[in-house]
């Protein structure tokens, strides 16, 4: 179980926890790779969510997923950019969360994922939780926890039992 004080202080800052869907750059599954290539290059994010026309979350797209089909043995071809669309190359095995405020689960999953898409039970995408925003929360706790809680070291014998 996560420490109650840490959980409480992170949740106090909940308005910064999730970046809402309307602030997240995304592509449509039916977009051409040419459109996605231009968009990803412009926004400069490593990976962005792929949605359908009803805002359902379908997967993630990175520049590497777009350029991979462009590579021949010793040449690069632009033709796949018009022949393929986003759903042909996107990543679909994605870790998502339903509750952006389940701190224990979020901290655990952010160890291996730079961000987590937040997806409702009906599949609708509502935003992302990023490592960066959570790190800001941890930084805040590191600087402020002793203004809210009294922290005292345990006697050595008790600490060693952990
Ligand atoms: P950060 O922790 O801010 O560096 O973000 C980590 C990753 O989350 C980025 O590389 C993107 O893949 C994704 N990301 C963060 N913010 C956005 C956004 N506004 N729109 C789309 N993707 C984002």
mmCIF file of N, CA and C in Angstrom, residues 71-162:
data_model
loop_
_atom_site.group_PDB
_atom_site.id
_atom_site.type_symbol
_atom_site.label_atom_id
_atom_site.label_comp_id
_atom_site.label_asym_id
_atom_site.label_seq_id
_atom_site.Cartn_x
_atom_site.Cartn_y
_atom_site.Cartn_z
ATOM 1 N N UNK A 71 11.351 2.211 -45.336
ATOM 2 C CA UNK A 71 12.741 1.799 -45.497
ATOM 3 C C UNK A 71 12.874 0.560 -46.374
ATOM 4 N N UNK A 72 13.634 0.681 -47.451
ATOM 5 C CA UNK A 72 13.998 -0.491 -48.241
ATOM 6 C C UNK A 72 15.363 -0.950 -47.772
ATOM 7 N N UNK A 73 15.996 -1.881 -48.530
ATOM 8 C CA UNK A 73 17.305 -2.388 -48.103
ATOM 9 C C UNK A 73 18.358 -1.289 -48.107
ATOM 10 N N UNK A 74 18.364 -0.471 -49.198
ATOM 11 C CA UNK A 74 19.336 0.633 -49.212
ATOM 12 C C UNK A 74 18.708 1.895 -49.796
ATOM 13 N N UNK A 75 17.398 2.057 -49.565
ATOM 14 C CA UNK A 75 16.728 3.248 -50.098
ATOM 15 C C UNK A 75 15.558 3.620 -49.182
ATOM 16 N N UNK A 76 15.059 4.859 -49.362
ATOM 17 C CA UNK A 76 13.880 5.308 -48.619
ATOM 18 C C UNK A 76 12.816 5.689 -49.630
ATOM 19 N N UNK A 77 11.575 5.202 -49.433
ATOM 20 C CA UNK A 77 10.504 5.516 -50.384
ATOM 21 C C UNK A 77 9.380 6.270 -49.682
ATOM 22 N N UNK A 78 8.888 7.323 -50.337
ATOM 23 C CA UNK A 78 7.780 8.092 -49.757
ATOM 24 C C UNK A 78 6.422 7.473 -50.098
ATOM 25 N N UNK A 79 6.382 6.515 -51.036
ATOM 26 C CA UNK A 79 5.115 5.950 -51.510
ATOM 27 C C UNK A 79 4.232 5.409 -50.373
ATOM 28 N N UNK A 80 4.775 4.693 -49.374
ATOM 29 C CA UNK A 80 3.909 4.155 -48.309
ATOM 30 C C UNK A 80 3.129 5.237 -47.563
ATOM 31 N N UNK A 81 3.604 6.478 -47.597
ATOM 32 C CA UNK A 81 2.903 7.554 -46.887
ATOM 33 C C UNK A 81 1.500 7.781 -47.450
ATOM 34 N N UNK A 82 1.307 7.500 -48.758
ATOM 35 C CA UNK A 82 -0.018 7.657 -49.371
ATOM 36 C C UNK A 82 -0.771 6.332 -49.486
ATOM 37 N N UNK A 83 -0.029 5.226 -49.384
ATOM 38 C CA UNK A 83 -0.687 3.911 -49.556
ATOM 39 C C UNK A 83 -1.249 3.377 -48.237
ATOM 40 N N UNK A 84 -0.635 3.772 -47.120
ATOM 41 C CA UNK A 84 -1.046 3.222 -45.820
ATOM 42 C C UNK A 84 -1.721 4.296 -44.971
ATOM 43 N N UNK A 85 -2.543 3.854 -44.022
ATOM 44 C CA UNK A 85 -3.098 4.818 -43.069
ATOM 45 C C UNK A 85 -2.673 4.432 -41.650
ATOM 46 N N UNK A 86 -3.028 5.298 -40.704
ATOM 47 C CA UNK A 86 -2.517 5.164 -39.336
ATOM 48 C C UNK A 86 -2.839 3.787 -38.751
ATOM 49 N N UNK A 87 -4.061 3.293 -38.987
ATOM 50 C CA UNK A 87 -4.428 2.015 -38.352
ATOM 51 C C UNK A 87 -3.604 0.829 -38.875
ATOM 52 N N UNK A 88 -2.929 1.001 -40.023
ATOM 53 C CA UNK A 88 -2.099 -0.081 -40.558
ATOM 54 C C UNK A 88 -0.785 -0.248 -39.792
ATOM 55 N N UNK A 89 -0.332 0.796 -39.121
ATOM 56 C CA UNK A 89 1.005 0.717 -38.498
ATOM 57 C C UNK A 89 0.992 1.007 -36.998
ATOM 58 N N UNK A 90 -0.162 1.428 -36.435
ATOM 59 C CA UNK A 90 -0.180 1.866 -35.027
ATOM 60 C C UNK A 90 0.088 0.697 -34.073
ATOM 61 N N UNK A 91 0.500 1.064 -32.859
ATOM 62 C CA UNK A 91 0.710 0.074 -31.793
ATOM 63 C C UNK A 91 -0.617 -0.115 -31.057
ATOM 64 N N UNK A 92 -1.034 -1.374 -30.898
ATOM 65 C CA UNK A 92 -2.338 -1.598 -30.248
ATOM 66 C C UNK A 92 -2.212 -2.220 -28.852
ATOM 67 N N UNK A 93 -1.044 -2.803 -28.536
ATOM 68 C CA UNK A 93 -0.870 -3.385 -27.189
ATOM 69 C C UNK A 93 -0.405 -2.284 -26.229
ATOM 70 N N UNK A 94 -1.339 -1.474 -25.795
ATOM 71 C CA UNK A 94 -0.995 -0.280 -25.006
ATOM 72 C C UNK A 94 -1.568 -0.418 -23.593
ATOM 73 N N UNK A 95 -0.755 -0.055 -22.600
ATOM 74 C CA UNK A 95 -1.239 -0.046 -21.218
ATOM 75 C C UNK A 95 -2.041 1.241 -21.016
ATOM 76 N N UNK A 96 -3.304 1.098 -20.596
ATOM 77 C CA UNK A 96 -4.147 2.274 -20.339
ATOM 78 C C UNK A 96 -4.674 2.206 -18.907
ATOM 79 N N UNK A 97 -5.194 3.328 -18.422
ATOM 80 C CA UNK A 97 -5.816 3.331 -17.086
ATOM 81 C C UNK A 97 -7.221 3.924 -17.201
ATOM 82 N N UNK A 98 -8.093 3.477 -16.302
ATOM 83 C CA UNK A 98 -9.452 4.026 -16.282
ATOM 84 C C UNK A 98 -9.539 5.160 -15.266
ATOM 85 N N UNK A 99 -8.805 5.015 -14.155
ATOM 86 C CA UNK A 99 -8.873 6.006 -13.076
ATOM 87 C C UNK A 99 -7.535 6.737 -12.954
ATOM 88 N N UNK A 100 -7.476 8.024 -13.389
ATOM 89 C CA UNK A 100 -6.198 8.746 -13.344
ATOM 90 C C UNK A 100 -5.755 9.096 -11.926
ATOM 91 N N UNK A 101 -6.605 8.862 -10.931
ATOM 92 C CA UNK A 101 -6.255 9.228 -9.553
ATOM 93 C C UNK A 101 -5.974 8.012 -8.678
ATOM 94 N N UNK A 102 -5.827 6.838 -9.292
ATOM 95 C CA UNK A 102 -5.398 5.646 -8.549
ATOM 96 C C UNK A 102 -3.874 5.716 -8.479
ATOM 97 N N UNK A 103 -3.388 6.479 -7.491
ATOM 98 C CA UNK A 103 -1.974 6.855 -7.428
ATOM 99 C C UNK A 103 -1.054 5.634 -7.424
ATOM 100 N N UNK A 104 -1.401 4.623 -6.642
ATOM 101 C CA UNK A 104 -0.525 3.451 -6.538
ATOM 102 C C UNK A 104 -0.329 2.800 -7.918
ATOM 103 N N UNK A 105 -1.424 2.599 -8.622
ATOM 104 C CA UNK A 105 -1.370 1.975 -9.951
ATOM 105 C C UNK A 105 -0.599 2.858 -10.937
ATOM 106 N N UNK A 106 -0.883 4.166 -10.904
ATOM 107 C CA UNK A 106 -0.236 5.104 -11.839
ATOM 108 C C UNK A 106 1.286 5.113 -11.624
ATOM 109 N N UNK A 107 1.715 5.212 -10.361
ATOM 110 C CA UNK A 107 3.163 5.269 -10.096
ATOM 111 C C UNK A 107 3.835 3.987 -10.571
ATOM 112 N N UNK A 108 3.178 2.866 -10.345
ATOM 113 C CA UNK A 108 3.718 1.577 -10.749
ATOM 114 C C UNK A 108 3.860 1.515 -12.285
ATOM 115 N N UNK A 109 2.808 1.915 -12.998
ATOM 116 C CA UNK A 109 2.818 1.801 -14.469
ATOM 117 C C UNK A 109 3.745 2.823 -15.128
ATOM 118 N N UNK A 110 3.938 3.994 -14.474
ATOM 119 C CA UNK A 110 4.802 5.023 -15.085
ATOM 120 C C UNK A 110 6.284 4.657 -15.011
ATOM 121 N N UNK A 111 6.621 3.606 -14.269
ATOM 122 C CA UNK A 111 8.022 3.163 -14.249
ATOM 123 C C UNK A 111 8.430 2.753 -15.675
ATOM 124 N N UNK A 112 7.553 2.041 -16.368
ATOM 125 C CA UNK A 112 7.902 1.529 -17.701
ATOM 126 C C UNK A 112 7.276 2.302 -18.858
ATOM 127 N N UNK A 113 6.387 3.251 -18.550
ATOM 128 C CA UNK A 113 5.697 3.986 -19.619
ATOM 129 C C UNK A 113 5.832 5.486 -19.377
ATOM 130 N N UNK A 114 6.299 6.260 -20.389
ATOM 131 C CA UNK A 114 6.439 7.710 -20.181
ATOM 132 C C UNK A 114 5.108 8.423 -19.989
ATOM 133 N N UNK A 115 4.031 7.826 -20.508
ATOM 134 C CA UNK A 115 2.694 8.387 -20.261
ATOM 135 C C UNK A 115 1.647 7.294 -20.376
ATOM 136 N N UNK A 116 0.481 7.547 -19.760
ATOM 137 C CA UNK A 116 -0.592 6.547 -19.758
ATOM 138 C C UNK A 116 -1.867 7.175 -20.315
ATOM 139 N N UNK A 117 -2.425 6.600 -21.378
ATOM 140 C CA UNK A 117 -3.718 7.096 -21.856
ATOM 141 C C UNK A 117 -4.804 6.756 -20.827
ATOM 142 N N UNK A 118 -5.715 7.696 -20.588
ATOM 143 C CA UNK A 118 -6.837 7.455 -19.679
ATOM 144 C C UNK A 118 -8.056 7.149 -20.552
ATOM 145 N N UNK A 119 -8.602 5.945 -20.348
ATOM 146 C CA UNK A 119 -9.684 5.464 -21.217
ATOM 147 C C UNK A 119 -10.842 4.992 -20.343
ATOM 148 N N UNK A 120 -12.030 5.533 -20.598
ATOM 149 C CA UNK A 120 -13.219 5.143 -19.825
ATOM 150 C C UNK A 120 -13.609 3.695 -20.152
ATOM 151 N N UNK A 121 -14.502 3.137 -19.328
ATOM 152 C CA UNK A 121 -14.937 1.751 -19.555
ATOM 153 C C UNK A 121 -15.571 1.559 -20.931
ATOM 154 N N UNK A 122 -16.193 2.629 -21.468
ATOM 155 C CA UNK A 122 -16.819 2.500 -22.793
ATOM 156 C C UNK A 122 -15.820 2.757 -23.930
ATOM 157 N N UNK A 123 -14.519 2.881 -23.581
ATOM 158 C CA UNK A 123 -13.494 3.023 -24.610
ATOM 159 C C UNK A 123 -13.194 4.461 -25.004
ATOM 160 N N UNK A 124 -13.919 5.425 -24.418
ATOM 161 C CA UNK A 124 -13.695 6.829 -24.795
ATOM 162 C C UNK A 124 -12.424 7.365 -24.121
ATOM 163 N N UNK A 125 -11.604 8.030 -24.931
ATOM 164 C CA UNK A 125 -10.330 8.606 -24.466
ATOM 165 C C UNK A 125 -10.603 9.923 -23.736
ATOM 166 N N UNK A 126 -10.063 10.062 -22.507
ATOM 167 C CA UNK A 126 -10.330 11.317 -21.776
ATOM 168 C C UNK A 126 -9.066 12.135 -21.495
ATOM 169 N N UNK A 127 -7.874 11.573 -21.718
ATOM 170 C CA UNK A 127 -6.662 12.358 -21.501
ATOM 171 C C UNK A 127 -5.455 11.457 -21.285
ATOM 172 N N UNK A 128 -4.355 12.061 -20.812
ATOM 173 C CA UNK A 128 -3.157 11.265 -20.516
ATOM 174 C C UNK A 128 -2.594 11.692 -19.158
ATOM 175 N N UNK A 129 -1.947 10.743 -18.476
ATOM 176 C CA UNK A 129 -1.169 11.051 -17.273
ATOM 177 C C UNK A 129 0.289 10.868 -17.666
ATOM 178 N N UNK A 130 1.099 11.925 -17.531
ATOM 179 C CA UNK A 130 2.499 11.826 -17.961
ATOM 180 C C UNK A 130 3.430 11.752 -16.757
ATOM 181 N N UNK A 131 4.576 11.120 -17.003
ATOM 182 C CA UNK A 131 5.618 11.021 -15.983
ATOM 183 C C UNK A 131 6.024 12.429 -15.515
ATOM 184 N N UNK A 132 6.077 13.340 -16.480
ATOM 185 C CA UNK A 132 6.503 14.715 -16.182
ATOM 186 C C UNK A 132 5.578 15.396 -15.165
ATOM 187 N N UNK A 133 4.248 15.275 -15.381
ATOM 188 C CA UNK A 133 3.294 15.913 -14.458
ATOM 189 C C UNK A 133 3.366 15.255 -13.081
ATOM 190 N N UNK A 134 3.517 13.920 -13.070
ATOM 191 C CA UNK A 134 3.595 13.217 -11.783
ATOM 192 C C UNK A 134 4.900 13.588 -11.063
ATOM 193 N N UNK A 135 5.993 13.750 -11.825
ATOM 194 C CA UNK A 135 7.260 14.155 -11.206
ATOM 195 C C UNK A 135 7.134 15.540 -10.564
ATOM 196 N N UNK A 136 6.334 16.417 -11.185
ATOM 197 C CA UNK A 136 6.105 17.748 -10.589
ATOM 198 C C UNK A 136 5.425 17.576 -9.231
ATOM 199 N N UNK A 137 4.463 16.642 -9.168
ATOM 200 C CA UNK A 137 3.761 16.375 -7.912
ATOM 201 C C UNK A 137 4.709 15.824 -6.846
ATOM 202 N N UNK A 138 5.596 14.922 -7.248
ATOM 203 C CA UNK A 138 6.569 14.330 -6.312
ATOM 204 C C UNK A 138 7.513 15.433 -5.814
ATOM 205 N N UNK A 139 7.923 16.301 -6.727
ATOM 206 C CA UNK A 139 8.809 17.411 -6.386
ATOM 207 C C UNK A 139 8.133 18.325 -5.343
ATOM 208 N N UNK A 140 6.844 18.583 -5.577
ATOM 209 C CA UNK A 140 6.069 19.413 -4.633
ATOM 210 C C UNK A 140 6.052 18.755 -3.247
ATOM 211 N N UNK A 141 5.823 17.446 -3.223
ATOM 212 C CA UNK A 141 5.774 16.735 -1.933
ATOM 213 C C UNK A 141 7.139 16.818 -1.240
ATOM 214 N N UNK A 142 8.209 16.609 -2.020
ATOM 215 C CA UNK A 142 9.552 16.650 -1.448
ATOM 216 C C UNK A 142 9.851 17.977 -0.763
ATOM 217 N N UNK A 143 9.270 19.052 -1.300
ATOM 218 C CA UNK A 143 9.545 20.373 -0.731
ATOM 219 C C UNK A 143 8.542 20.787 0.340
ATOM 220 N N UNK A 144 7.401 20.118 0.407
ATOM 221 C CA UNK A 144 6.333 20.619 1.289
ATOM 222 C C UNK A 144 5.816 19.643 2.331
ATOM 223 N N UNK A 145 6.236 18.385 2.278
ATOM 224 C CA UNK A 145 5.620 17.391 3.165
ATOM 225 C C UNK A 145 5.821 17.757 4.645
ATOM 226 N N UNK A 146 6.975 18.362 4.978
ATOM 227 C CA UNK A 146 7.200 18.680 6.398
ATOM 228 C C UNK A 146 6.455 19.942 6.841
ATOM 229 N N UNK A 147 5.759 20.597 5.883
ATOM 230 C CA UNK A 147 4.889 21.722 6.275
ATOM 231 C C UNK A 147 3.505 21.198 6.644
ATOM 232 N N UNK A 148 3.210 19.962 6.262
ATOM 233 C CA UNK A 148 1.881 19.387 6.488
ATOM 234 C C UNK A 148 1.935 18.231 7.491
ATOM 235 N N UNK A 149 3.025 17.451 7.467
ATOM 236 C CA UNK A 149 3.156 16.283 8.349
ATOM 237 C C UNK A 149 4.431 16.414 9.179
ATOM 238 N N UNK A 150 4.384 15.862 10.417
ATOM 239 C CA UNK A 150 5.599 15.828 11.237
ATOM 240 C C UNK A 150 6.356 14.530 10.924
ATOM 241 N N UNK A 151 7.568 14.658 10.422
ATOM 242 C CA UNK A 151 8.361 13.466 10.072
ATOM 243 C C UNK A 151 9.467 13.279 11.102
ATOM 244 N N UNK A 152 9.516 12.116 11.699
ATOM 245 C CA UNK A 152 10.583 11.825 12.668
ATOM 246 C C UNK A 152 11.206 10.494 12.314
ATOM 247 N N UNK A 153 12.542 10.391 12.411
ATOM 248 C CA UNK A 153 13.155 9.093 12.127
ATOM 249 C C UNK A 153 12.717 8.058 13.170
ATOM 250 N N UNK A 154 12.524 6.809 12.739
ATOM 251 C CA UNK A 154 12.180 5.728 13.673
ATOM 252 C C UNK A 154 13.434 5.338 14.452
ATOM 253 N N UNK A 155 13.271 4.782 15.655
ATOM 254 C CA UNK A 155 14.447 4.233 16.338
ATOM 255 C C UNK A 155 15.101 3.188 15.421
ATOM 256 N N UNK A 156 16.422 3.069 15.476
ATOM 257 C CA UNK A 156 17.156 2.233 14.521
ATOM 258 C C UNK A 156 16.625 0.804 14.441
ATOM 259 N N UNK A 157 16.310 0.204 15.593
ATOM 260 C CA UNK A 157 15.887 -1.198 15.599
ATOM 261 C C UNK A 157 14.577 -1.365 14.820
ATOM 262 N N UNK A 158 13.643 -0.392 14.943
ATOM 263 C CA UNK A 158 12.365 -0.483 14.234
ATOM 264 C C UNK A 158 12.586 -0.324 12.728
ATOM 265 N N UNK A 159 13.449 0.610 12.344
ATOM 266 C CA UNK A 159 13.717 0.849 10.918
ATOM 267 C C UNK A 159 14.341 -0.387 10.280
ATOM 268 N N UNK A 160 15.202 -1.076 11.037
ATOM 269 C CA UNK A 160 15.890 -2.260 10.483
ATOM 270 C C UNK A 160 14.923 -3.406 10.214
ATOM 271 N N UNK A 161 13.795 -3.432 10.942
ATOM 272 C CA UNK A 161 12.841 -4.534 10.764
ATOM 273 C C UNK A 161 12.142 -4.482 9.407
ATOM 274 N N UNK A 162 12.230 -3.358 8.698
ATOM 275 C CA UNK A 162 11.491 -3.222 7.434
ATOM 276 C C UNK A 162 12.002 -4.193 6.381
#
